[in-house]
Amino acid sequence: MPLFAMHDPWLQPFAEVISHRLNHAARKEAELTGKSQSLKDFALGHLFFGLHHTRDGWLFREWAPNATAVFLTGTFNNWQKEDPRYALERISSEGIWEIKLEPGSLHHGDLFKLIMHWVGGSGERIPAWCRRVVQDEKTKIFNAQVWEPSEPYKWRYPDFIVPSDPPLIYEAHIGMATEEHKVGSFNEFRQNILPRVIRGGYNTLQLMAIQEHPYYGSFGYHVSSLFAASSRFGTPEDLKALIDEAHGAGIAVIMDLVHSHAVKNETEGLGRFDGTPFQYFHEGLRREHVAWDSLCYNYGKNEVLHLLLSNCAFWLGEYYFDGFRMDGITSMLYLDHGLSKNFTSLDMYFDGNSDEDAIVYLMLANQLVHEIRSDAITIAEDMSGMPGLATPQKEGGYGFNYRLAMGVPDFWIKLIKEFPDEKWNVNSMYYELTNRRADERAIGYCESHDQALVGDQ
């Protein structure tokens, strides 16, 4: 029986279900890694797929099993859609496509896309693994961009260690962190806001909306390009400079990682990437999130696990992020996304409504993150209270360092809006701050972006 279930007599009737989840995760890890690899070795898809500058020129790979032909097009060939010089070759029965280009074929700043063909149709697509996406100011069209600066960013604090003290978190959205009527930038944040974070005594900076998203009003939660830092805020080097300077001040930097769902867009995102609706997402009724107007990843597919786990490794390794606040965990945990549930009984966590594949992914993601960075922070944005979510994996839990106490900011805003000071109930306040499982650490914000954006302002 898992340790955390042994310590809680109320969980012991569900020990079999909890053990089944742990065994499922162990089997999946063995399936993904084989006998010779670690999870860290498996999660290197970003080094294989996408565009890479090599000693022999350029190498590009993409996974598109339903495609019948794939072409690169861009500023380098005047956007010719079916240029035979830029036709990819299918190199595996699993649907991996590849093209090798000579030195000088592509240059830093070139714009490009894929032209994807399938039986019965074709379309323009932004590569799934691309690291830079930009939007044309006039046409509003998004394109991938070759990003190969002559001098890579030189980190000043590459060996930063996350402070051992509990995280005191400053949550921020780069674009909104300005009093001017415009979208703020990484450099402006570094120059104007980071000093305030330092003076305020925070030791952790949490950044929203880092992954590229077509609609700015989604606050970054309808992601289209998992590996691209949003170009609205500046260049990859600008983001690295911000993280580096925060590290120099002793501040850890974590990002909102959105693996719970994806934007429905097809031209910008993965919605119908190779012509099928189910390459990365569920089929049928489970494909679309009924409340969020977005698409739900199929965590039962190994290729999806490869994509998402590699994405975790990428942000830790390329940008030196110190961990993640993982978004929408409640939606991932339950087949009905936890909608209209009050979770008043332990039965509701183990009644067959859980997405076991998603639970396995979360276990593997936490294992991977801490395998790469033992000091990394992972925070689960869960409002359901799933037992074991923030329990160490060695005790049979899912492995998050913390869960968000999401009721705390809701309670705080309710107090401010509905009760005069003299009617604040101290007993209720104490209960709201302490009604947590003893074996799980929680983080409670006074205010989060929900209170700032969703009606309370």
GROMACS .gro file of C-alpha atoms in nm:
model
  457
    1MET     CA    1   0.000   0.000   0.000
    2PRO     CA    2   0.135   0.353  -0.078
    3LEU     CA    3   0.277   0.522   0.229
    4PHE     CA    4   0.051   0.826   0.217
    5ALA     CA    5  -0.255   0.598   0.204
    6MET     CA    6  -0.123   0.392   0.497
    7HIS     CA    7  -0.092   0.711   0.704
    8ASP     CA    8  -0.451   0.814   0.633
    9PRO     CA    9  -0.714   0.557   0.740
   10TRP     CA   10  -0.976   0.733   0.526
   11LEU     CA   11  -0.775   0.648   0.212
   12GLN     CA   12  -0.715   0.284   0.290
   13PRO     CA   13  -1.037   0.165   0.118
   14PHE     CA   14  -0.895   0.313  -0.203
   15ALA     CA   15  -0.547   0.163  -0.170
   16GLU     CA   16  -0.604  -0.072  -0.464
   17VAL     CA   17  -0.695   0.214  -0.700
   18ILE     CA   18  -0.398   0.423  -0.583
   19SER     CA   19  -0.161   0.126  -0.628
   20HIS     CA   20  -0.303   0.064  -0.976
   21ARG     CA   21  -0.217   0.422  -1.074
   22LEU     CA   22   0.138   0.386  -0.944
   23ASN     CA   23   0.184   0.058  -1.129
   24HIS     CA   24   0.041   0.211  -1.447
   25ALA     CA   25   0.296   0.492  -1.427
   26ALA     CA   26   0.581   0.246  -1.370
   27ARG     CA   27   0.475   0.035  -1.669
   28LYS     CA   28   0.447   0.340  -1.891
   29GLU     CA   29   0.791   0.465  -1.786
   30ALA     CA   30   0.941   0.125  -1.870
   31GLU     CA   31   0.761   0.126  -2.206
   32LEU     CA   32   0.893   0.474  -2.294
   33THR     CA   33   1.249   0.433  -2.173
   34GLY     CA   34   1.331   0.067  -2.228
   35LYS     CA   35   1.608  -0.092  -2.026
   36SER     CA   36   1.891   0.145  -2.116
   37GLN     CA   37   1.736   0.492  -2.099
   38SER     CA   38   1.623   0.726  -1.827
   39LEU     CA   39   1.318   0.948  -1.855
   40LYS     CA   40   1.560   1.236  -1.910
   41ASP     CA   41   1.706   1.053  -2.210
   42PHE     CA   42   1.359   0.995  -2.352
   43ALA     CA   43   1.245   1.358  -2.325
   44LEU     CA   44   1.479   1.494  -2.592
   45GLY     CA   45   1.235   1.532  -2.878
   46HIS     CA   46   1.323   1.900  -2.915
   47LEU     CA   47   1.677   1.797  -3.012
   48PHE     CA   48   1.547   1.564  -3.285
   49PHE     CA   49   1.239   1.735  -3.427
   50GLY     CA   50   1.217   2.091  -3.553
   51LEU     CA   51   1.483   2.302  -3.725
   52HIS     CA   52   1.849   2.261  -3.632
   53HIS     CA   53   2.167   2.423  -3.758
   54THR     CA   54   2.437   2.158  -3.803
   55ARG     CA   55   2.794   2.151  -3.930
   56ASP     CA   56   2.663   2.031  -4.266
   57GLY     CA   57   2.389   2.291  -4.304
   58TRP     CA   58   2.030   2.268  -4.180
   59LEU     CA   59   1.820   1.973  -4.066
   60PHE     CA   60   1.444   1.977  -4.019
   61ARG     CA   61   1.215   1.697  -3.897
   62GLU     CA   62   0.844   1.672  -3.826
   63TRP     CA   63   0.601   1.398  -3.719
   64ALA     CA   64   0.294   1.386  -3.946
   65PRO     CA   65   0.172   1.026  -3.991
   66ASN     CA   66  -0.131   1.115  -4.205
   67ALA     CA   67   0.057   1.343  -4.444
   68THR     CA   68   0.112   1.240  -4.806
   69ALA     CA   69   0.361   1.521  -4.882
   70VAL     CA   70   0.525   1.800  -4.682
   71PHE     CA   71   0.707   2.110  -4.809
   72LEU     CA   72   0.894   2.397  -4.648
   73THR     CA   73   0.801   2.741  -4.774
   74GLY     CA   74   0.916   3.085  -4.668
   75THR     CA   75   1.101   3.403  -4.747
   76PHE     CA   76   1.395   3.193  -4.870
   77ASN     CA   77   1.194   3.069  -5.174
   78ASN     CA   78   0.948   3.358  -5.211
   79TRP     CA   79   0.678   3.149  -5.043
   80GLN     CA   80   0.652   2.894  -5.324
   81LYS     CA   81   0.416   2.636  -5.182
   82GLU     CA   82   0.533   2.318  -5.354
   83ASP     CA   83   0.897   2.388  -5.432
   84PRO     CA   84   1.063   2.050  -5.504
   85ARG     CA   85   1.389   2.182  -5.357
   86TYR     CA   86   1.216   2.204  -5.020
   87ALA     CA   87   1.020   1.879  -5.023
   88LEU     CA   88   1.054   1.665  -4.710
   89GLU     CA   89   1.117   1.292  -4.732
   90ARG     CA   90   0.922   1.040  -4.526
   91ILE     CA   91   1.194   0.848  -4.342
   92SER     CA   92   0.989   0.612  -4.123
   93SER     CA   93   0.669   0.415  -4.124
   94GLU     CA   94   0.566   0.605  -3.809
   95GLY     CA   95   0.534   0.924  -4.014
   96ILE     CA   96   0.859   1.109  -3.949
   97TRP     CA   97   0.951   1.353  -4.227
   98GLU     CA   98   1.294   1.505  -4.285
   99ILE     CA   99   1.482   1.750  -4.506
  100LYS     CA  100   1.852   1.837  -4.515
  101LEU     CA  101   1.953   2.174  -4.655
  102GLU     CA  102   2.293   2.302  -4.756
  103PRO     CA  103   2.473   2.580  -4.566
  104GLY     CA  104   2.339   2.919  -4.667
  105SER     CA  105   1.993   2.785  -4.754
  106LEU     CA  106   1.843   2.954  -4.450
  107HIS     CA  107   1.942   3.263  -4.255
  108HIS     CA  108   1.868   3.413  -3.918
  109GLY     CA  109   1.533   3.593  -3.935
  110ASP     CA  110   1.390   3.401  -4.231
  111LEU     CA  111   1.017   3.329  -4.204
  112PHE     CA  112   0.881   2.986  -4.289
  113LYS     CA  113   0.590   2.745  -4.268
  114LEU     CA  114   0.501   2.393  -4.368
  115ILE     CA  115   0.269   2.306  -4.654
  116MET     CA  116   0.104   1.986  -4.537
  117HIS     CA  117  -0.077   1.757  -4.785
  118TRP     CA  118  -0.311   1.471  -4.694
  119VAL     CA  119  -0.568   1.267  -4.880
  120GLY     CA  120  -0.843   1.508  -4.970
  121GLY     CA  121  -0.677   1.833  -4.867
  122SER     CA  122  -0.380   2.048  -4.771
  123GLY     CA  123  -0.300   2.344  -4.550
  124GLU     CA  124  -0.036   2.580  -4.413
  125ARG     CA  125   0.102   2.477  -4.077
  126ILE     CA  126   0.349   2.617  -3.825
  127PRO     CA  127   0.590   2.339  -3.721
  128ALA     CA  128   0.492   2.170  -3.396
  129TRP     CA  129   0.842   2.193  -3.249
  130CYS     CA  130   0.939   2.542  -3.368
  131ARG     CA  131   1.111   2.771  -3.116
  132ARG     CA  132   1.022   3.111  -3.259
  133VAL     CA  133   0.691   3.239  -3.397
  134VAL     CA  134   0.623   3.598  -3.501
  135GLN     CA  135   0.309   3.784  -3.608
  136ASP     CA  136   0.305   4.025  -3.901
  137GLU     CA  137   0.185   4.361  -3.771
  138LYS     CA  138  -0.014   4.439  -4.087
  139THR     CA  139  -0.160   4.104  -4.194
  140LYS     CA  140  -0.171   3.956  -3.838
  141ILE     CA  141  -0.049   3.628  -3.988
  142PHE     CA  142   0.177   3.410  -3.772
  143ASN     CA  143   0.491   3.248  -3.916
  144ALA     CA  144   0.775   3.042  -3.778
  145GLN     CA  145   1.109   3.220  -3.780
  146VAL     CA  146   1.463   3.094  -3.815
  147TRP     CA  147   1.636   3.204  -3.495
  148GLU     CA  148   2.011   3.160  -3.505
  149PRO     CA  149   2.179   3.474  -3.369
  150SER     CA  150   2.549   3.511  -3.443
  151GLU     CA  151   2.628   3.507  -3.070
  152PRO     CA  152   2.424   3.283  -2.839
  153TYR     CA  153   2.321   3.426  -2.504
  154LYS     CA  154   2.592   3.390  -2.241
  155TRP     CA  155   2.449   3.305  -1.902
  156ARG     CA  156   2.599   3.488  -1.604
  157TYR     CA  157   2.440   3.262  -1.341
  158PRO     CA  158   2.414   2.917  -1.500
  159ASP     CA  159   2.450   2.735  -1.168
  160PHE     CA  160   2.167   2.907  -0.982
  161ILE     CA  161   2.008   2.699  -0.706
  162VAL     CA  162   1.647   2.753  -0.600
  163PRO     CA  163   1.631   2.905  -0.249
  164SER     CA  164   1.557   2.649   0.021
  165ASP     CA  165   1.311   2.883   0.192
  166PRO     CA  166   0.940   2.842   0.113
  167PRO     CA  167   0.852   3.026  -0.208
  168LEU     CA  168   0.720   3.380  -0.174
  169ILE     CA  169   0.574   3.423  -0.519
  170TYR     CA  170   0.526   3.732  -0.734
  171GLU     CA  171   0.287   3.634  -1.014
  172ALA     CA  172   0.315   3.845  -1.329
  173HIS     CA  173   0.205   3.880  -1.691
  174ILE     CA  174   0.481   4.048  -1.892
  175GLY     CA  175   0.247   4.222  -2.134
  176MET     CA  176   0.026   4.368  -1.860
  177ALA     CA  177   0.314   4.478  -1.635
  178THR     CA  178   0.314   4.836  -1.760
  179GLU     CA  179   0.102   5.145  -1.700
  180GLU     CA  180   0.132   5.243  -2.065
  181HIS     CA  181  -0.145   5.154  -2.310
  182LYS     CA  182   0.059   4.886  -2.486
  183VAL     CA  183   0.195   4.535  -2.448
  184GLY     CA  184   0.492   4.534  -2.213
  185SER     CA  185   0.823   4.368  -2.297
  186PHE     CA  186   1.072   4.137  -2.127
  187ASN     CA  187   1.328   4.419  -2.115
  188GLU     CA  188   1.082   4.666  -1.964
  189PHE     CA  189   0.987   4.413  -1.701
  190ARG     CA  190   1.353   4.347  -1.622
  191GLN     CA  191   1.428   4.718  -1.590
  192ASN     CA  192   1.110   4.843  -1.421
  193ILE     CA  193   0.933   4.559  -1.240
  194LEU     CA  194   1.207   4.317  -1.134
  195PRO     CA  195   1.365   4.577  -0.898
  196ARG     CA  196   1.026   4.611  -0.726
  197VAL     CA  197   1.004   4.233  -0.692
  198ILE     CA  198   1.348   4.232  -0.533
  199ARG     CA  199   1.264   4.518  -0.295
  200GLY     CA  200   0.941   4.343  -0.198
  201GLY     CA  201   1.134   4.049  -0.056
  202TYR     CA  202   1.002   3.785  -0.297
  203ASN     CA  203   1.219   3.483  -0.372
  204THR     CA  204   1.016   3.342  -0.664
  205LEU     CA  205   0.886   3.502  -0.984
  206GLN     CA  206   0.601   3.329  -1.167
  207LEU     CA  207   0.551   3.430  -1.530
  208MET     CA  208   0.224   3.383  -1.719
  209ALA     CA  209   0.169   3.363  -2.095
  210ILE     CA  210   0.523   3.265  -2.196
  211GLN     CA  211   0.428   2.999  -2.452
  212GLU     CA  212   0.311   3.145  -2.784
  213HIS     CA  213  -0.063   3.198  -2.821
  214PRO     CA  214  -0.254   3.354  -3.113
  215TYR     CA  215  -0.514   3.542  -2.906
  216TYR     CA  216  -0.360   3.785  -2.659
  217GLY     CA  217  -0.688   3.805  -2.465
  218SER     CA  218  -0.654   3.439  -2.364
  219PHE     CA  219  -0.384   3.554  -2.115
  220GLY     CA  220  -0.162   3.279  -2.254
  221TYR     CA  221  -0.389   2.986  -2.181
  222HIS     CA  222  -0.475   2.897  -2.543
  223VAL     CA  223  -0.127   2.787  -2.645
  224SER     CA  224  -0.040   2.725  -3.010
  225SER     CA  225   0.338   2.672  -3.007
  226LEU     CA  226   0.462   2.486  -2.702
  227PHE     CA  227   0.833   2.556  -2.756
  228ALA     CA  228   0.817   2.922  -2.863
  229ALA     CA  229   0.844   3.208  -2.615
  230SER     CA  230   0.584   3.466  -2.712
  231SER     CA  231   0.746   3.717  -2.947
  232ARG     CA  232   0.498   3.986  -2.835
  233PHE     CA  233   0.727   4.046  -2.540
  234GLY     CA  234   1.063   4.038  -2.719
  235THR     CA  235   1.331   3.792  -2.826
  236PRO     CA  236   1.445   3.467  -2.665
  237GLU     CA  237   1.758   3.651  -2.553
  238ASP     CA  238   1.544   3.915  -2.380
  239LEU     CA  239   1.365   3.644  -2.180
  240LYS     CA  240   1.695   3.479  -2.092
  241ALA     CA  241   1.835   3.813  -1.972
  242LEU     CA  242   1.531   3.860  -1.746
  243ILE     CA  243   1.567   3.513  -1.594
  244ASP     CA  244   1.943   3.559  -1.558
  245GLU     CA  245   1.908   3.890  -1.375
  246ALA     CA  246   1.646   3.744  -1.143
  247HIS     CA  247   1.883   3.458  -1.064
  248GLY     CA  248   2.156   3.710  -0.989
  249ALA     CA  249   1.925   3.860  -0.727
  250GLY     CA  250   1.857   3.518  -0.572
  251ILE     CA  251   1.508   3.486  -0.722
  252ALA     CA  252   1.383   3.161  -0.877
  253VAL     CA  253   1.176   3.194  -1.195
  254ILE     CA  254   0.893   2.953  -1.272
  255MET     CA  255   0.650   2.961  -1.564
  256ASP     CA  256   0.288   2.875  -1.616
  257LEU     CA  257   0.308   2.555  -1.820
  258VAL     CA  258  -0.011   2.484  -2.016
  259HIS     CA  259  -0.032   2.112  -2.092
  260SER     CA  260  -0.396   2.077  -1.991
  261HIS     CA  261  -0.539   2.184  -2.328
  262ALA     CA  262  -0.445   2.363  -2.652
  263VAL     CA  263  -0.585   2.624  -2.888
  264LYS     CA  264  -0.825   2.496  -3.156
  265ASN     CA  265  -0.655   2.698  -3.433
  266GLU     CA  266  -0.534   2.487  -3.723
  267THR     CA  267  -0.310   2.731  -3.913
  268GLU     CA  268  -0.125   2.841  -3.598
  269GLY     CA  269  -0.170   2.540  -3.371
  270LEU     CA  270  -0.196   2.162  -3.375
  271GLY     CA  271  -0.572   2.139  -3.425
  272ARG     CA  272  -0.565   1.938  -3.748
  273PHE     CA  273  -0.193   1.937  -3.805
  274ASP     CA  274  -0.161   1.645  -4.048
  275GLY     CA  275  -0.524   1.655  -4.164
  276THR     CA  276  -0.656   1.435  -3.885
  277PRO     CA  277  -0.832   1.576  -3.577
  278PHE     CA  278  -0.675   1.314  -3.350
  279GLN     CA  279  -0.299   1.334  -3.411
  280TYR     CA  280  -0.234   1.496  -3.074
  281PHE     CA  281  -0.586   1.511  -2.933
  282HIS     CA  282  -0.874   1.283  -2.843
  283GLU     CA  283  -1.132   1.173  -3.095
  284GLY     CA  284  -1.505   1.221  -3.067
  285LEU     CA  285  -1.670   1.386  -2.770
  286ARG     CA  286  -1.350   1.402  -2.566
  287ARG     CA  287  -1.166   1.612  -2.825
  288GLU     CA  288  -1.307   1.953  -2.729
  289HIS     CA  289  -1.316   2.103  -2.382
  290VAL     CA  290  -1.678   2.197  -2.328
  291ALA     CA  291  -1.600   2.498  -2.107
  292TRP     CA  292  -1.277   2.637  -2.253
  293ASP     CA  293  -1.330   2.623  -2.632
  294SER     CA  294  -1.003   2.432  -2.667
  295LEU     CA  295  -0.868   2.087  -2.750
  296CYS     CA  296  -0.778   1.809  -2.504
  297TYR     CA  297  -0.451   1.620  -2.542
  298ASN     CA  298  -0.464   1.241  -2.562
  299TYR     CA  299  -0.221   1.146  -2.285
  300GLY     CA  300  -0.260   0.779  -2.378
  301LYS     CA  301  -0.050   0.825  -2.694
  302ASN     CA  302   0.325   0.785  -2.653
  303GLU     CA  303   0.390   1.052  -2.916
  304VAL     CA  304   0.192   1.302  -2.708
  305LEU     CA  305   0.387   1.206  -2.397
  306HIS     CA  306   0.708   1.254  -2.596
  307LEU     CA  307   0.596   1.602  -2.703
  308LEU     CA  308   0.488   1.718  -2.358
  309LEU     CA  309   0.773   1.564  -2.158
  310SER     CA  310   1.024   1.707  -2.406
  311ASN     CA  311   0.855   2.042  -2.360
  312CYS     CA  312   0.919   2.024  -1.984
  313ALA     CA  313   1.284   1.943  -2.047
  314PHE     CA  314   1.315   2.220  -2.307
  315TRP     CA  315   1.206   2.507  -2.083
  316LEU     CA  316   1.433   2.387  -1.801
  317GLY     CA  317   1.735   2.343  -2.028
  318GLU     CA  318   1.702   2.621  -2.284
  319TYR     CA  319   1.576   2.905  -2.065
  320TYR     CA  320   1.691   2.788  -1.720
  321PHE     CA  321   1.343   2.812  -1.572
  322ASP     CA  322   1.339   2.675  -1.219
  323GLY     CA  323   1.012   2.490  -1.242
  324PHE     CA  324   0.648   2.518  -1.336
  325ARG     CA  325   0.309   2.612  -1.209
  326MET     CA  326   0.114   2.356  -1.410
  327ASP     CA  327  -0.214   2.496  -1.530
  328GLY     CA  328  -0.555   2.332  -1.532
  329ILE     CA  329  -0.468   2.019  -1.337
  330THR     CA  330  -0.828   1.963  -1.226
  331SER     CA  331  -0.936   1.955  -1.590
  332MET     CA  332  -0.671   1.691  -1.662
  333LEU     CA  333  -0.751   1.468  -1.365
  334TYR     CA  334  -1.115   1.397  -1.446
  335LEU     CA  335  -1.295   1.273  -1.756
  336ASP     CA  336  -1.561   1.541  -1.699
  337HIS     CA  337  -1.286   1.799  -1.621
  338GLY     CA  338  -1.423   1.834  -1.267
  339LEU     CA  339  -1.695   2.067  -1.391
  340SER     CA  340  -1.985   2.132  -1.153
  341LYS     CA  341  -1.831   1.907  -0.887
  342ASN     CA  342  -1.796   2.002  -0.523
  343PHE     CA  343  -1.567   1.708  -0.426
  344THR     CA  344  -1.723   1.657  -0.085
  345SER     CA  345  -1.642   1.285  -0.064
  346LEU     CA  346  -1.324   1.081  -0.111
  347ASP     CA  347  -1.522   0.849  -0.337
  348MET     CA  348  -1.526   1.124  -0.600
  349TYR     CA  349  -1.149   1.088  -0.652
  350PHE     CA  350  -1.160   0.714  -0.714
  351ASP     CA  351  -1.500   0.645  -0.874
  352GLY     CA  352  -1.386   0.576  -1.230
  353ASN     CA  353  -1.420   0.938  -1.342
  354SER     CA  354  -1.043   0.997  -1.336
  355ASP     CA  355  -0.835   1.018  -1.654
  356GLU     CA  356  -0.575   0.757  -1.564
  357ASP     CA  357  -0.359   0.845  -1.866
  358ALA     CA  358  -0.342   1.210  -1.758
  359ILE     CA  359  -0.254   1.104  -1.404
  360VAL     CA  360   0.031   0.893  -1.541
  361TYR     CA  361   0.154   1.189  -1.745
  362LEU     CA  362   0.157   1.413  -1.437
  363MET     CA  363   0.353   1.153  -1.242
  364LEU     CA  364   0.606   1.117  -1.523
  365ALA     CA  365   0.634   1.494  -1.571
  366ASN     CA  366   0.712   1.548  -1.204
  367GLN     CA  367   0.962   1.264  -1.207
  368LEU     CA  368   1.132   1.408  -1.514
  369VAL     CA  369   1.147   1.765  -1.384
  370HIS     CA  370   1.308   1.656  -1.060
  371GLU     CA  371   1.539   1.419  -1.242
  372ILE     CA  372   1.668   1.715  -1.444
  373ARG     CA  373   1.666   1.962  -1.154
  374SER     CA  374   1.638   1.819  -0.804
  375ASP     CA  375   1.576   2.172  -0.673
  376ALA     CA  376   1.300   2.251  -0.923
  377ILE     CA  377   0.956   2.369  -0.807
  378THR     CA  378   0.635   2.216  -0.939
  379ILE     CA  379   0.297   2.354  -0.836
  380ALA     CA  380  -0.037   2.196  -0.924
  381GLU     CA  381  -0.326   2.429  -1.001
  382ASP     CA  382  -0.596   2.195  -0.869
  383MET     CA  383  -0.920   2.293  -0.701
  384SER     CA  384  -1.049   1.940  -0.646
  385GLY     CA  385  -0.816   1.831  -0.366
  386MET     CA  386  -0.705   1.504  -0.526
  387PRO     CA  387  -0.522   1.316  -0.244
  388GLY     CA  388  -0.153   1.255  -0.306
  389LEU     CA  389  -0.111   1.524  -0.569
  390ALA     CA  390   0.158   1.708  -0.371
  391THR     CA  391   0.290   1.402  -0.189
  392PRO     CA  392   0.646   1.286  -0.278
  393GLN     CA  393   0.658   1.003  -0.529
  394LYS     CA  394   0.868   0.792  -0.291
  395GLU     CA  395   0.559   0.791  -0.067
  396GLY     CA  396   0.329   0.694  -0.352
  397GLY     CA  397   0.215   1.044  -0.448
  398TYR     CA  398   0.210   1.227  -0.780
  399GLY     CA  399   0.522   1.427  -0.697
  400PHE     CA  400   0.425   1.795  -0.709
  401ASN     CA  401   0.612   2.008  -0.456
  402TYR     CA  402   0.301   2.212  -0.381
  403ARG     CA  403  -0.065   2.240  -0.468
  404LEU     CA  404  -0.233   2.579  -0.505
  405ALA     CA  405  -0.477   2.657  -0.223
  406MET     CA  406  -0.715   2.807  -0.475
  407GLY     CA  407  -0.985   2.884  -0.221
  408VAL     CA  408  -0.766   3.134  -0.035
  409PRO     CA  409  -0.772   3.418  -0.293
  410ASP     CA  410  -1.142   3.349  -0.361
  411PHE     CA  411  -1.212   3.375   0.011
  412TRP     CA  412  -1.002   3.693   0.037
  413ILE     CA  413  -1.181   3.872  -0.247
  414LYS     CA  414  -1.519   3.766  -0.103
  415LEU     CA  415  -1.424   3.919   0.232
  416ILE     CA  416  -1.322   4.247   0.072
  417LYS     CA  417  -1.627   4.274  -0.151
  418GLU     CA  418  -1.905   4.153   0.080
  419PHE     CA  419  -1.809   4.211   0.444
  420PRO     CA  420  -1.709   4.523   0.639
  421ASP     CA  421  -1.394   4.481   0.846
  422GLU     CA  422  -1.581   4.447   1.177
  423LYS     CA  423  -1.772   4.146   1.046
  424TRP     CA  424  -1.472   3.941   0.937
  425ASN     CA  425  -1.494   3.597   1.100
  426VAL     CA  426  -1.152   3.500   1.232
  427ASN     CA  427  -1.255   3.137   1.277
  428SER     CA  428  -1.354   3.116   0.910
  429MET     CA  429  -1.025   3.278   0.807
  430TYR     CA  430  -0.825   3.033   1.017
  431TYR     CA  431  -1.015   2.737   0.874
  432GLU     CA  432  -0.966   2.852   0.514
  433LEU     CA  433  -0.592   2.886   0.570
  434THR     CA  434  -0.546   2.549   0.743
  435ASN     CA  435  -0.791   2.297   0.589
  436ARG     CA  436  -0.518   2.112   0.400
  437ARG     CA  437  -0.393   1.756   0.402
  438ALA     CA  438  -0.109   1.724   0.652
  439ASP     CA  439   0.114   1.534   0.409
  440GLU     CA  440   0.088   1.791   0.129
  441ARG     CA  441   0.233   2.139   0.111
  442ALA     CA  442   0.011   2.414  -0.023
  443ILE     CA  443   0.067   2.765  -0.157
  444GLY     CA  444  -0.198   3.031  -0.110
  445TYR     CA  445  -0.196   3.366  -0.289
  446CYS     CA  446  -0.371   3.670  -0.144
  447GLU     CA  447  -0.457   3.754  -0.501
  448SER     CA  448  -0.399   3.557  -0.821
  449HIS     CA  449  -0.464   3.645  -1.183
  450ASP     CA  450  -0.816   3.503  -1.146
  451GLN     CA  451  -0.907   3.777  -0.901
  452ALA     CA  452  -0.739   4.044  -1.115
  453LEU     CA  453  -0.899   3.942  -1.444
  454VAL     CA  454  -1.224   3.754  -1.395
  455GLY     CA  455  -1.473   4.013  -1.280
  456ASP     CA  456  -1.303   4.137  -0.961
  457GLN     CA  457  -1.033   4.361  -1.110
   0.00000   0.00000   0.00000
